[in-house]
XYZ file of C-alpha atoms in Angstrom:
170
model
C -0.014 -0.037 0.045
C 1.350 3.425 -0.916
C 1.621 5.974 1.757
C -0.827 8.331 0.084
C -3.375 5.630 -0.779
C -5.994 6.648 1.778
C -5.955 10.243 0.523
C -5.868 9.211 -3.138
C -8.885 6.915 -2.512
C -10.859 9.820 -1.091
C -9.558 12.121 -3.972
C -10.762 9.614 -6.546
C -14.283 9.603 -5.172
C -14.378 13.455 -4.993
C -13.130 13.717 -8.522
C -15.831 11.352 -9.731
C -18.475 13.455 -7.999
C -17.028 16.673 -9.531
C -17.014 15.075 -13.017
C -20.639 14.045 -12.598
C -21.555 17.552 -11.405
C -19.797 19.179 -14.331
C -21.369 16.670 -16.933
C -24.851 17.555 -15.699
C -24.225 21.232 -15.163
C -21.264 22.322 -17.349
C -21.494 25.927 -16.227
C -20.578 24.898 -12.709
C -17.097 23.923 -13.872
C -16.213 27.648 -14.318
C -15.408 28.874 -10.865
C -14.502 32.410 -9.701
C -11.589 32.833 -7.386
C -10.701 36.076 -5.490
C -7.807 37.452 -3.552
C -7.316 40.798 -1.826
C -4.408 42.562 -0.156
C -3.917 45.812 1.762
C -1.135 47.535 3.563
C -1.099 47.025 7.364
C -0.368 50.313 9.009
C 3.198 51.581 9.080
C 4.883 48.204 8.710
C 4.339 47.839 4.932
C 3.372 44.218 5.494
C 0.387 43.133 3.521
C -2.295 40.839 4.894
C -3.517 39.030 1.806
C -6.800 37.100 1.798
C -7.177 34.120 -0.501
C -10.496 32.476 0.033
C -11.009 32.229 3.803
C -7.308 32.238 4.591
C -5.194 35.289 5.328
C -1.423 35.209 4.806
C 0.948 38.061 5.644
C 3.140 38.978 2.723
C 6.021 41.410 3.101
C 9.021 42.751 1.250
C 12.579 41.707 1.952
C 14.502 43.987 4.204
C 16.344 45.294 1.061
C 13.022 46.919 0.031
C 12.200 48.250 3.521
C 10.285 45.088 4.513
C 10.522 43.096 7.666
C 10.501 39.588 6.089
C 7.242 38.882 7.994
C 6.066 36.645 5.216
C 6.840 35.670 1.628
C 7.270 38.283 -1.006
C 4.718 38.438 -3.837
C 7.109 36.798 -6.321
C 7.771 34.087 -3.796
C 4.000 33.556 -3.470
C 3.784 33.165 -7.183
C 6.413 30.450 -7.099
C 4.604 28.915 -4.071
C 1.336 28.895 -5.838
C 2.996 27.234 -8.812
C 4.640 24.525 -6.651
C 1.446 23.927 -4.691
C -0.718 23.687 -7.820
C 1.754 21.280 -9.456
C 1.745 19.007 -6.395
C -2.041 19.119 -6.288
C -2.245 18.303 -10.026
C 0.061 15.360 -9.489
C -2.359 14.108 -6.816
C -5.328 14.597 -9.193
C -3.623 12.774 -12.095
C -2.384 9.960 -9.794
C -5.991 9.526 -8.662
C -7.341 9.591 -12.236
C -4.655 7.203 -13.565
C -4.731 4.964 -10.494
C -1.056 5.513 -9.838
C 0.128 4.781 -6.264
C 2.166 7.555 -4.692
C 4.368 7.542 -1.688
C 5.700 11.148 -2.020
C 5.364 14.161 -4.281
C 7.417 17.295 -3.906
C 7.831 20.266 -6.198
C 10.443 22.994 -5.992
C 10.060 26.032 -8.203
C 12.517 28.853 -8.781
C 12.850 31.923 -11.043
C 14.899 34.993 -11.513
C 13.612 38.629 -11.148
C 15.503 41.623 -12.435
C 14.804 44.285 -9.745
C 16.197 47.298 -11.661
C 12.794 48.619 -12.835
C 11.236 47.862 -9.337
C 13.529 50.329 -7.671
C 13.157 52.989 -10.331
C 16.197 52.370 -12.463
C 15.929 52.225 -16.359
C 14.817 48.885 -17.674
C 14.579 47.156 -21.028
C 11.591 44.905 -20.206
C 8.944 45.365 -17.507
C 9.960 43.659 -14.295
C 8.664 40.048 -14.254
C 9.696 36.577 -13.210
C 12.035 35.024 -15.774
C 13.520 31.552 -16.226
C 11.027 29.908 -14.114
C 11.849 26.191 -13.565
C 10.516 23.441 -11.441
C 11.698 20.087 -10.192
C 9.121 17.366 -9.365
C 10.185 14.496 -7.136
C 7.694 11.611 -7.377
C 8.029 8.424 -5.404
C 5.876 5.585 -6.675
C 5.860 1.914 -7.342
C 4.263 2.482 -10.741
C 6.356 1.654 -13.894
C 8.393 4.513 -15.423
C 6.134 4.874 -18.389
C 3.080 5.486 -16.098
C 5.023 8.164 -14.272
C 6.011 9.809 -17.565
C 2.405 9.801 -18.641
C 1.426 11.432 -15.349
C 4.165 14.101 -15.783
C 2.830 14.928 -19.257
C -0.798 15.235 -18.043
C 0.287 17.403 -15.093
C 1.954 19.785 -17.557
C -1.177 19.819 -19.680
C -3.676 20.311 -16.802
C -2.062 22.423 -14.072
C -4.005 25.705 -13.945
C -1.267 27.829 -12.454
C 1.382 26.483 -14.788
C -0.867 27.156 -17.775
C -1.620 30.671 -16.523
C 2.106 31.424 -16.271
C 2.901 29.801 -19.615
C -0.030 31.233 -21.555
C -0.757 34.587 -19.833
C -4.262 35.920 -19.780
C -5.326 39.539 -19.912
C -5.106 41.387 -16.566
C -6.661 44.765 -16.265
C -7.338 47.336 -13.618
C -11.105 47.934 -13.168
């Protein structure tokens, strides 16, 4: 028995229920997600609400922060890593692949010159984002490779970063 088998069994049942819901009511598959953030007093820290959870985000001390929480670019990488892990769990459940462990590490580079008011050639953004996925499973290598491919096809955060959508101020 794999270490994650109890969770994957529950995940499989929940995914079957969601598929049934979405087949009978296709419009219910399109969900709206929201996040909000504000500055907290004189600290510059930013309580950021995502769903019902509030995280404190902050700048690094080099930008007058107090390192009270992750920076926004770190949150982007964290969202990518978390979504990839979750997508591995989903695909393992759908493909009936036993898992003992899944871990993703994401990294990227950020040219800070434009952020601090220096001239820049391109608007500041994360560049060279990479991730490493460590998957432990008793499944054959070809099943794991199929899962890797499906994760890359179906991970919402990965696809949002790879194929950007319009973002506009309202």
